[in-house]
Short mmCIF file of C-alpha atoms in Angstrom, two decimals:
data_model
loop_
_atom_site.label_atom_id
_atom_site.label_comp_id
_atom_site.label_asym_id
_atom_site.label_seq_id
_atom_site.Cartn_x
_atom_site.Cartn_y
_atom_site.Cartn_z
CA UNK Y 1 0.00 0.00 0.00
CA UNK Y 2 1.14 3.47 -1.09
CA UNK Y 3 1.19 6.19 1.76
CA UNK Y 4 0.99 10.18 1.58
CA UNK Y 5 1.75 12.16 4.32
CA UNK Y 6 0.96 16.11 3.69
CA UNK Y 7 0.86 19.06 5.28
CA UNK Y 8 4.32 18.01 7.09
CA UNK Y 9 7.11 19.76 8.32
CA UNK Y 10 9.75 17.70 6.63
CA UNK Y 11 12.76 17.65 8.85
CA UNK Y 12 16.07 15.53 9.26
CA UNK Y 13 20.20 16.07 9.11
CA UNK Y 14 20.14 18.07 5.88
CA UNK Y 15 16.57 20.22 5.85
CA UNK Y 16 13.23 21.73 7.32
CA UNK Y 17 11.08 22.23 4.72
CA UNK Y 18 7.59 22.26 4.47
CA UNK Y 19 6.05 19.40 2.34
CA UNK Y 20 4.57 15.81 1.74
CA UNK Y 21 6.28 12.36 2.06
CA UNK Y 22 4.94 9.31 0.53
CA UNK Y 23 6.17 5.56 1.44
CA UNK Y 24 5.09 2.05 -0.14
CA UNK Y 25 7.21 -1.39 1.03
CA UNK Y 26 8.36 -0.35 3.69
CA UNK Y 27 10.86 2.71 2.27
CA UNK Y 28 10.25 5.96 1.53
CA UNK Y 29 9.19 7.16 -2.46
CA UNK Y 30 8.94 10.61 -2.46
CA UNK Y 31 10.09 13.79 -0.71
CA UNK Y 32 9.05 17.07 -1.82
CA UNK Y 33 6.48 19.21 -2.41
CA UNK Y 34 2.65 18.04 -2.58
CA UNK Y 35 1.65 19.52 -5.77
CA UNK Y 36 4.34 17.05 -7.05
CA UNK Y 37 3.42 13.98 -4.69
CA UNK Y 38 2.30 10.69 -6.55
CA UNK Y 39 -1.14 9.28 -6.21
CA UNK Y 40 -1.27 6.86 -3.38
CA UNK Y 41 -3.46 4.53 -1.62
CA UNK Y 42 -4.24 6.66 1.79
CA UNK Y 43 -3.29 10.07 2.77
CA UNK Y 44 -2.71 11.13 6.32
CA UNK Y 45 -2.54 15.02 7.07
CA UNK Y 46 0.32 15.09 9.74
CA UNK Y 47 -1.70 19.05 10.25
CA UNK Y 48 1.67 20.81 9.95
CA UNK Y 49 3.79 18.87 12.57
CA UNK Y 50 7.10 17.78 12.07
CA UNK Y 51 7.81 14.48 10.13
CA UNK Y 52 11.21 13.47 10.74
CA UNK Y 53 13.83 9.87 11.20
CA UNK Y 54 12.46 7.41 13.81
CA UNK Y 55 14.97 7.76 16.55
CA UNK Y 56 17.82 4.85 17.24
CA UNK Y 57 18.79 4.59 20.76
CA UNK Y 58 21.96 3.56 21.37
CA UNK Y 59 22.00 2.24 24.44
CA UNK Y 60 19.38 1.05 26.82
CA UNK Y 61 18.38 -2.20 29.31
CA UNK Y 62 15.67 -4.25 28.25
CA UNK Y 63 16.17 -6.53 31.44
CA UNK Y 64 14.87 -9.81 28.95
CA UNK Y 65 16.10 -12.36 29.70
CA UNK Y 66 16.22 -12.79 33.67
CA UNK Y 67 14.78 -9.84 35.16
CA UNK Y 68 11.59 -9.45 33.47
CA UNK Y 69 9.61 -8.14 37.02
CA UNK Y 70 11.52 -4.66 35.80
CA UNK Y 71 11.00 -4.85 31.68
CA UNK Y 72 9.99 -7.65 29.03
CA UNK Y 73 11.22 -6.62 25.67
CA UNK Y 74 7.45 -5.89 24.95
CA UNK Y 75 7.11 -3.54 27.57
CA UNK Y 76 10.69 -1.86 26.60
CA UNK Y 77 9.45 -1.78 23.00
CA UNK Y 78 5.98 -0.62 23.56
CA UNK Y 79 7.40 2.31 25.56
CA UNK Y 80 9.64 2.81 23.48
CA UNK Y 81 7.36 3.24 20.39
CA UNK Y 82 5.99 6.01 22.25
CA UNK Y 83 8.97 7.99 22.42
CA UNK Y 84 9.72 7.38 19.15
CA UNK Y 85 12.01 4.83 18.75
CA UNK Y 86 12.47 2.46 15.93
CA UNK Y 87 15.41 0.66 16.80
CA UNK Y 88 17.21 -0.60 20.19
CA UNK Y 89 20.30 -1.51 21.09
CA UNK Y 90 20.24 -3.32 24.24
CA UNK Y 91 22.63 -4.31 26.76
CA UNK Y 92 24.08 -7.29 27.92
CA UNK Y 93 23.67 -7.24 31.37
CA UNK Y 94 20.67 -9.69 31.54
CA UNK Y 95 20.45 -12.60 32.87
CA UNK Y 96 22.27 -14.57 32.27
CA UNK Y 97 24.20 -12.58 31.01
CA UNK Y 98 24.48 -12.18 27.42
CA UNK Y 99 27.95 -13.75 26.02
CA UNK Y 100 27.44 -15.72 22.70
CA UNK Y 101 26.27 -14.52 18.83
CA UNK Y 102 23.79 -17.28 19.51
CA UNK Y 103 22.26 -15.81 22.81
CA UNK Y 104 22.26 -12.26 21.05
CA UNK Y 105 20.34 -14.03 17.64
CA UNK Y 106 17.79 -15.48 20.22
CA UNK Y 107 16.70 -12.46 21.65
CA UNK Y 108 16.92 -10.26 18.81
CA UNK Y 109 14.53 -13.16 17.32
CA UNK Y 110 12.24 -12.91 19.73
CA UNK Y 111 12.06 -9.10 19.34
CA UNK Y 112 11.34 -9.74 16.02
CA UNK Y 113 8.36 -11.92 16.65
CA UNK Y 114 7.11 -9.00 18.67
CA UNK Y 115 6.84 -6.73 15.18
CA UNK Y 116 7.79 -3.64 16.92
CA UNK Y 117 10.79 -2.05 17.67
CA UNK Y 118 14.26 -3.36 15.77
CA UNK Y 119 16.10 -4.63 18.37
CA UNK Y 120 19.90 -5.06 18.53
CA UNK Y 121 21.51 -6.86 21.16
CA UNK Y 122 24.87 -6.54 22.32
CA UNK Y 123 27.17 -8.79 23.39
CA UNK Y 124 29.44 -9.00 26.70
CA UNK Y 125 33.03 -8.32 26.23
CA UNK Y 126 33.84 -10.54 29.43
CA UNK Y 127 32.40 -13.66 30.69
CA UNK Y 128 29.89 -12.76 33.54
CA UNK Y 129 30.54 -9.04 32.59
CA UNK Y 130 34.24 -9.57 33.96
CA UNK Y 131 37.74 -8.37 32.77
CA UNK Y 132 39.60 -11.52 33.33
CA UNK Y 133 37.98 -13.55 31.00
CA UNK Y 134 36.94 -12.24 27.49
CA UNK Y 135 34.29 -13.97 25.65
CA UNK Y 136 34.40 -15.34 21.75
CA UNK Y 137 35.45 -12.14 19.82
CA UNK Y 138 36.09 -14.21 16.66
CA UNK Y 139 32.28 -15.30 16.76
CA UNK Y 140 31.07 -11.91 16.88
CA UNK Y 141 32.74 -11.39 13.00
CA UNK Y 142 29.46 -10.29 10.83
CA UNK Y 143 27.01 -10.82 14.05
CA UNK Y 144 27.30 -8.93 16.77
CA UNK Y 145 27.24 -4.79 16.05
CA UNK Y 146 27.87 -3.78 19.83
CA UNK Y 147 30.15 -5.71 22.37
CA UNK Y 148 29.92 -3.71 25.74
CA UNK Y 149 30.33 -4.71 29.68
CA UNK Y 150 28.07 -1.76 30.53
CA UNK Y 151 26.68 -1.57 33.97
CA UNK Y 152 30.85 -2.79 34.82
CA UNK Y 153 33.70 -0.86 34.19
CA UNK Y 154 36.46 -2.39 32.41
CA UNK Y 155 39.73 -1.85 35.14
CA UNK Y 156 42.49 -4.18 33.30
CA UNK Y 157 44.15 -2.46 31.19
CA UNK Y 158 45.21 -5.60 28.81
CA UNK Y 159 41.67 -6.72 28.84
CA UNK Y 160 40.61 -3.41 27.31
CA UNK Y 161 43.72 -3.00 25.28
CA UNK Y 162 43.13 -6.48 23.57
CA UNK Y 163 38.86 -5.49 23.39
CA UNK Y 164 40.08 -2.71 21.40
CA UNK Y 165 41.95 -4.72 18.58
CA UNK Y 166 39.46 -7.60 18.52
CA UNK Y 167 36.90 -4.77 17.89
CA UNK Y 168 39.37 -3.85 14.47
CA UNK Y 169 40.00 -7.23 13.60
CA UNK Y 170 36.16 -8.45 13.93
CA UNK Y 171 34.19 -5.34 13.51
CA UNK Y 172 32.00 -4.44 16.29
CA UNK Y 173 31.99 -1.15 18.26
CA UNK Y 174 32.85 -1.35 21.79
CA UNK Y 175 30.31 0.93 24.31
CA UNK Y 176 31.95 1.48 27.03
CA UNK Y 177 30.80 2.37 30.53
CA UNK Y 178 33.42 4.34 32.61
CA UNK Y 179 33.82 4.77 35.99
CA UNK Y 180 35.47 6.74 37.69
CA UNK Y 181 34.86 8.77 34.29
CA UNK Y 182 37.31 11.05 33.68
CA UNK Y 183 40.43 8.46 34.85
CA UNK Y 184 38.57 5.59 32.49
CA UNK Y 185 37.97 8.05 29.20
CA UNK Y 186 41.44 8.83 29.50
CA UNK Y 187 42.73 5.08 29.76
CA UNK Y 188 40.66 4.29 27.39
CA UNK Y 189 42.02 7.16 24.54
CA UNK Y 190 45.74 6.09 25.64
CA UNK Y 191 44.86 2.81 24.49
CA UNK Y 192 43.15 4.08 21.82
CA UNK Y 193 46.44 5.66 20.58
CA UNK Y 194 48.26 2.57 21.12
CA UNK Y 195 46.24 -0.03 19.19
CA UNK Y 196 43.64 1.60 17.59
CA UNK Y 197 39.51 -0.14 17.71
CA UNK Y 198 36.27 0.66 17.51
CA UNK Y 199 35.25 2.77 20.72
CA UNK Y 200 32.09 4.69 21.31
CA UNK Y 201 31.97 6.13 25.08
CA UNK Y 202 29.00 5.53 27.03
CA UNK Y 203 26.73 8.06 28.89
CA UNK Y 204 29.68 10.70 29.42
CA UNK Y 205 28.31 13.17 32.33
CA UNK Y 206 31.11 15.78 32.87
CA UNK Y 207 32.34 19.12 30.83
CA UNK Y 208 36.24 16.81 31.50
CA UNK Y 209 35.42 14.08 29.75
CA UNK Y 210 34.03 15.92 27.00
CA UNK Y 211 37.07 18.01 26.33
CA UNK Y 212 39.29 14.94 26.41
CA UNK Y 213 37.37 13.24 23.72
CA UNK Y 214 37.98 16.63 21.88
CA UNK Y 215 41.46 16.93 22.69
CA UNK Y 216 41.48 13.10 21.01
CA UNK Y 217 39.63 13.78 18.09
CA UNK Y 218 41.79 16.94 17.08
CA UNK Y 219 44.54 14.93 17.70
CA UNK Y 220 43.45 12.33 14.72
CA UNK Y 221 41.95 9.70 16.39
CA UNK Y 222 38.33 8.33 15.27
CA UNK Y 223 36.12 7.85 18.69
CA UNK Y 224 32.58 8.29 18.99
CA UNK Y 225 30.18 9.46 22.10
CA UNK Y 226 27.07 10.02 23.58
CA UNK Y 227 24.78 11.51 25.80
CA UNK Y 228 21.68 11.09 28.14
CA UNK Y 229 18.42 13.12 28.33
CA UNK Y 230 19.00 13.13 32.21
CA UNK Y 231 22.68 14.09 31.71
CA UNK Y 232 21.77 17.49 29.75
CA UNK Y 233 18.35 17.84 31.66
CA UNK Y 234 19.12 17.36 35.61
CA UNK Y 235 22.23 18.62 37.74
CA UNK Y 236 22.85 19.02 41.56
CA UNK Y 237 20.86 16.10 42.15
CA UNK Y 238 21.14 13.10 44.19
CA UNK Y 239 18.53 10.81 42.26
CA UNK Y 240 20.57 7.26 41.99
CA UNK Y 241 22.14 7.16 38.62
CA UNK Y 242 25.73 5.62 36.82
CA UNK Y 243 26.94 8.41 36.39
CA UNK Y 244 25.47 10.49 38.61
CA UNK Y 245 23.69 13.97 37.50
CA UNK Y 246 26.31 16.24 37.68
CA UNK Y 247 26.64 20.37 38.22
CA UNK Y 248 24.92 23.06 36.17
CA UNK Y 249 28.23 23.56 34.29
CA UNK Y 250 28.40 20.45 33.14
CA UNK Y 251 25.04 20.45 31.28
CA UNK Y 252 26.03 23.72 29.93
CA UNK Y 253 29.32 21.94 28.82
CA UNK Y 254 27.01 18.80 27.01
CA UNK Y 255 24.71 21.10 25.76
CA UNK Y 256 27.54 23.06 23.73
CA UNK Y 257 28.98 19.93 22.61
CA UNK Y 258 25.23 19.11 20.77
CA UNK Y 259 25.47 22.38 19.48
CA UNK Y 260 29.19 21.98 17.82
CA UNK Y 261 29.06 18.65 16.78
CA UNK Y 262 31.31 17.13 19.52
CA UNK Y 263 28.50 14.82 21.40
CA UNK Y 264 27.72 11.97 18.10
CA UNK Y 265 24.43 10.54 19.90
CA UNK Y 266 21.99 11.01 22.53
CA UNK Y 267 21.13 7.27 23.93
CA UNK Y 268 18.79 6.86 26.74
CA UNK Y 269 20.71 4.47 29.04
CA UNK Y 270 16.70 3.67 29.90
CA UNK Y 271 16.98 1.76 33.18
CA UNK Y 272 14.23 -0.07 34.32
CA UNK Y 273 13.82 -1.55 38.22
CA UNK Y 274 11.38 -2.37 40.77
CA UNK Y 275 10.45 0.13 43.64
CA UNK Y 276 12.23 -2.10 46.04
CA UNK Y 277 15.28 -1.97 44.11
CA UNK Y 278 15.27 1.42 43.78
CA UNK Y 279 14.96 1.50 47.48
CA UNK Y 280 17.79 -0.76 47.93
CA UNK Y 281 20.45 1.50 45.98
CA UNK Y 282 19.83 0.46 42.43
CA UNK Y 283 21.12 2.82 39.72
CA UNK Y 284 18.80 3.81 36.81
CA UNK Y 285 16.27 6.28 35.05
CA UNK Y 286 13.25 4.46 32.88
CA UNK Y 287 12.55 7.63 30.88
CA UNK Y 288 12.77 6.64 27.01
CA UNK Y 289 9.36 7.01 26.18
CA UNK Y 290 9.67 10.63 26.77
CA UNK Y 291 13.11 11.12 25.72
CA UNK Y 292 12.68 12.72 22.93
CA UNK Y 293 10.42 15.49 24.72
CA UNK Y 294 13.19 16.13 27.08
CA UNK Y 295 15.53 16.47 23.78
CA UNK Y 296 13.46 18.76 22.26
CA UNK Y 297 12.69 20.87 25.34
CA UNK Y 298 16.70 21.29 26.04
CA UNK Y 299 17.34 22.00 21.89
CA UNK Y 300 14.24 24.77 22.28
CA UNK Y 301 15.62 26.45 25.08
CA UNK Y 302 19.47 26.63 24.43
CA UNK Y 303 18.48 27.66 20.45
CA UNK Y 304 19.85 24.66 18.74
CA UNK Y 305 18.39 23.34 15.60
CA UNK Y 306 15.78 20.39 15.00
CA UNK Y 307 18.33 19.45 11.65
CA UNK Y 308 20.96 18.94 15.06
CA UNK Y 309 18.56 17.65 16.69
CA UNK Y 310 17.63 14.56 13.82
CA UNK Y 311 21.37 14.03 13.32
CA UNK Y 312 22.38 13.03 16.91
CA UNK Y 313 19.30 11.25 17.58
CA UNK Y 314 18.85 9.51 14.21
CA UNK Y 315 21.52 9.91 11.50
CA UNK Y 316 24.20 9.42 13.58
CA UNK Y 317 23.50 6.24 15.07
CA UNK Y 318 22.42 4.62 12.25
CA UNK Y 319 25.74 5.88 10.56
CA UNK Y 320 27.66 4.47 13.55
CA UNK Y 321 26.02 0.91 13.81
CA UNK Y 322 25.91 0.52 9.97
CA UNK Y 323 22.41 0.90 9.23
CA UNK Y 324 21.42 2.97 6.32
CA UNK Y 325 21.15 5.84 7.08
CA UNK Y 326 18.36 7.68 8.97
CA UNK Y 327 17.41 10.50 6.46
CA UNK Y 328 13.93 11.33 4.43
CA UNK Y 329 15.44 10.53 1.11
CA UNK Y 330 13.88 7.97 -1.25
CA UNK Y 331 15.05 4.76 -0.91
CA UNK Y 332 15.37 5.34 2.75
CA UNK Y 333 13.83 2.73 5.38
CA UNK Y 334 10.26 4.75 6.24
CA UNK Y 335 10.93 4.83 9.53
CA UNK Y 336 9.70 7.74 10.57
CA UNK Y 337 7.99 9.80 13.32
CA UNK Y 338 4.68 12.17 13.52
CA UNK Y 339 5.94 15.00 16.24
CA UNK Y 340 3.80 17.92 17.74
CA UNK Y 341 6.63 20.12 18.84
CA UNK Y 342 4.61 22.70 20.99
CA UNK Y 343 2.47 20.23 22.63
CA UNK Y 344 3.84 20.94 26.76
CA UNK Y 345 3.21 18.65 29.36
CA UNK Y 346 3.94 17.52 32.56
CA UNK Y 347 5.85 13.91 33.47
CA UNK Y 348 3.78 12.11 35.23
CA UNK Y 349 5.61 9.08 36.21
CA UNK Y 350 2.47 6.86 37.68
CA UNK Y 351 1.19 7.41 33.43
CA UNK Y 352 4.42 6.10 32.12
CA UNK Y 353 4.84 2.55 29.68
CA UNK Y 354 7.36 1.06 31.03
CA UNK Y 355 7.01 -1.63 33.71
CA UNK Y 356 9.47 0.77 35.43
CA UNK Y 357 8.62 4.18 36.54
CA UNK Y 358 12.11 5.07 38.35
CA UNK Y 359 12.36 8.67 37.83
CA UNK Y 360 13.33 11.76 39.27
CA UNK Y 361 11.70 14.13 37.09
CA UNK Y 362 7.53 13.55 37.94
CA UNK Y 363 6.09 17.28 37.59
CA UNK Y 364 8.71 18.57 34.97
CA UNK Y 365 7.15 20.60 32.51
CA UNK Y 366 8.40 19.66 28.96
CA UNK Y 367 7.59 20.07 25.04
CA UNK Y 368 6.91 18.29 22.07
CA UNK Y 369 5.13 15.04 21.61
CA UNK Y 370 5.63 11.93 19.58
CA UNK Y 371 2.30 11.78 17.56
CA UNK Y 372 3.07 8.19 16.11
CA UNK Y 373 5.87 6.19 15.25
CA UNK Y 374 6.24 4.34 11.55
CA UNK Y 375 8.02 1.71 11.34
CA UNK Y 376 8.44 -0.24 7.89
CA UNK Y 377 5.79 2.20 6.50
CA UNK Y 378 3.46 0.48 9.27
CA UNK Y 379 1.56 2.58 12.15
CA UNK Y 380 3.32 1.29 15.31
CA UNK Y 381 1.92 3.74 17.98
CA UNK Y 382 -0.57 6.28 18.18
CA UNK Y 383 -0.83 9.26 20.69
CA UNK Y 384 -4.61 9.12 21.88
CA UNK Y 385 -4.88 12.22 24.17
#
């Protein structure tokens, strides 16, 4: 079936123009102006909100398999459909704990019987999330996209050193989670220097680490980062998260490295736990199905573009994991998003998706509001007031 959407505010990397999309297959078949649009099947008048790449999150915990009281990947996947999300990568801190190509297949297979969200599962660099023992790097070759330990940090320096050429030889990306941050980035870009790899930091919370990874990339090396909607929307606040929310000048620092290019993604790090183990010390925000509010409330009031916006939340993640890319071009995967961007509300954590509803932010005021989520051309949520 052939789709027109009209009366859109076409926006992604490379424009915001006003317009009509059309998709049939599953991929997008026209862009451009709806004078010029083909005749199709059903047209949907998106009423002048913003059309725009599904989002790709980078990094989140699905808690499947193991620890499903917190999240089942149809929970994760139904909230995140509401935020906007068409494809997951999750960690592999389940349990057990994700370690083999073959454990990774099983649960991305299950996602796909799910017909939601594309899930990608990553893989544990160490047995049992360790760095003594590292698990089959050869197996990963054409497999596994993401190998990461997250929720441990990696402290042996030959562990990580050899992580990093395995992720050359076999081509994965290594997400890494660092703690104590700045002392771990650093390690991590000496090594970097030293044997070269695949390394995309994790969740990076302070203005240090950012001007480090700089400092790197100026210096020639090829490393990759992200950042949280709780990293650039919280400070001075002593809600339990790895890493923690940090000072006011850090935000300011994350928020100017959106704005000049230097933060690659924003990833959720979405969290999910119980009550009692929130009570009990657990670290975590559940927050992605209104990530993308947060995101555009922080890019509204610090001035920076939606086209910035698109390309850290879409483009460059899909460029990163080797998807194509996340643009509204045709030929493009018609994955795609409906989004009100005035719409304000307040979080109401006791409303939210997610089996989870650990957050610190109940009563914020934010704006913008995923209208629906495409996915493969196909209706996958619907905002119903």
């Amino acid at each position: 079936m052939t789709t027109l959407y009209f009366n859109a505010r076409l926006i992604d990397k490379n424009a915001d123009i006003c317009g009509a999309l059309a998709t049939e297959g599953g991929v997008i078949t026209y862009v451009g102006d709806a004078a010029g649009a083909p005749c199709c099947d059903a047209h949907i008048d998106v009423g002048g909100n913003i059309l725009m790449p599904a989002l790709i999150d980078m990094h989140c915990h699905l808690r499947d398999p193991g620890q499903t009281q917190k999240e089942t990947l149809e929970t994760g996947m139904c909230a995140a459909l509401s935020g906007g999300y068409s494809t997951l990568v999750a960690m592999a801190n389940t349990v057990p704990v994700c370690e083999t190509a073959q454990e990774a297949r099983d649960i991305e297979e299950r996602a796909r019987a799910l017909t939601m969200c594309n899930v990608i599962q990553a893989a544990a660099a160490g047995v049992g999330l360790g760095d003594t023992v590292a698990t089959d790097y050869a197996s990963f070759a054409g497999k596994i996209k993401v190998v990461s330990n997250d929720g441990k940090t990696i402290f042996n320096d030959d562990f990580m050193r050899e992580l990093l050429r395995a992720s050359s030889q076999y081509g994965f990306i290594i997400s890494t989670h660092c703690q104590p941050e700045r002392d771990t980035v650093n390690r991590d870009i000496r090594l970097l220097r030293e044997v070269g790899g695949n390394l995309h930091v994790g969740h990076i919370s302070r203005c240090e680490t950012l001007a480090a990874i700089k400092e790197a990339r100026n210096s020639g090396l090829h490393l990759t980062c992200e950042v949280t909607p709780h990293h650039i929307f919280g400070y001075d606040c002593d809600y339990k998260v790895n890493p923690p929310l940090r000072r006011k000048c850090d935000v300011q620092a994350l928020i100017e490295g959106i704005r000049d290019g230097s933060i690659d993604c924003f990833a959720t790090d979405h969290a999910p736990h119980t009550p009692e183990d929130k009570q009990k010390g657990a670290a975590g925000i559940s927050g992605i199905e209104f990530a993308a509010s947060i995101l555009n409330t922080v890019c509204a009031e610090n001035d920076i573009p939606l086209t910035t916006f698109s390309r850290i939340a879409s483009y460059n993640p899909s460029v990163i994991l080797g998807l194509p890319p996340a643009v509204l071009a045709v030929g493009a995967p018609a994955n795609i998003v409906i989004f009100d961007p005035s719409a304000e509300w307040s979080i109401n954590p006791d409303n939210m998706i997610s089996k989870s509803h650990n957050t610190p932010f109940g009563g914020r005021r934010i704006k913008g509001r995923i209208v629906k989520t495409i996915i493969g051309g196909i209706t996958k949520y619907e905002y119903n007031g």
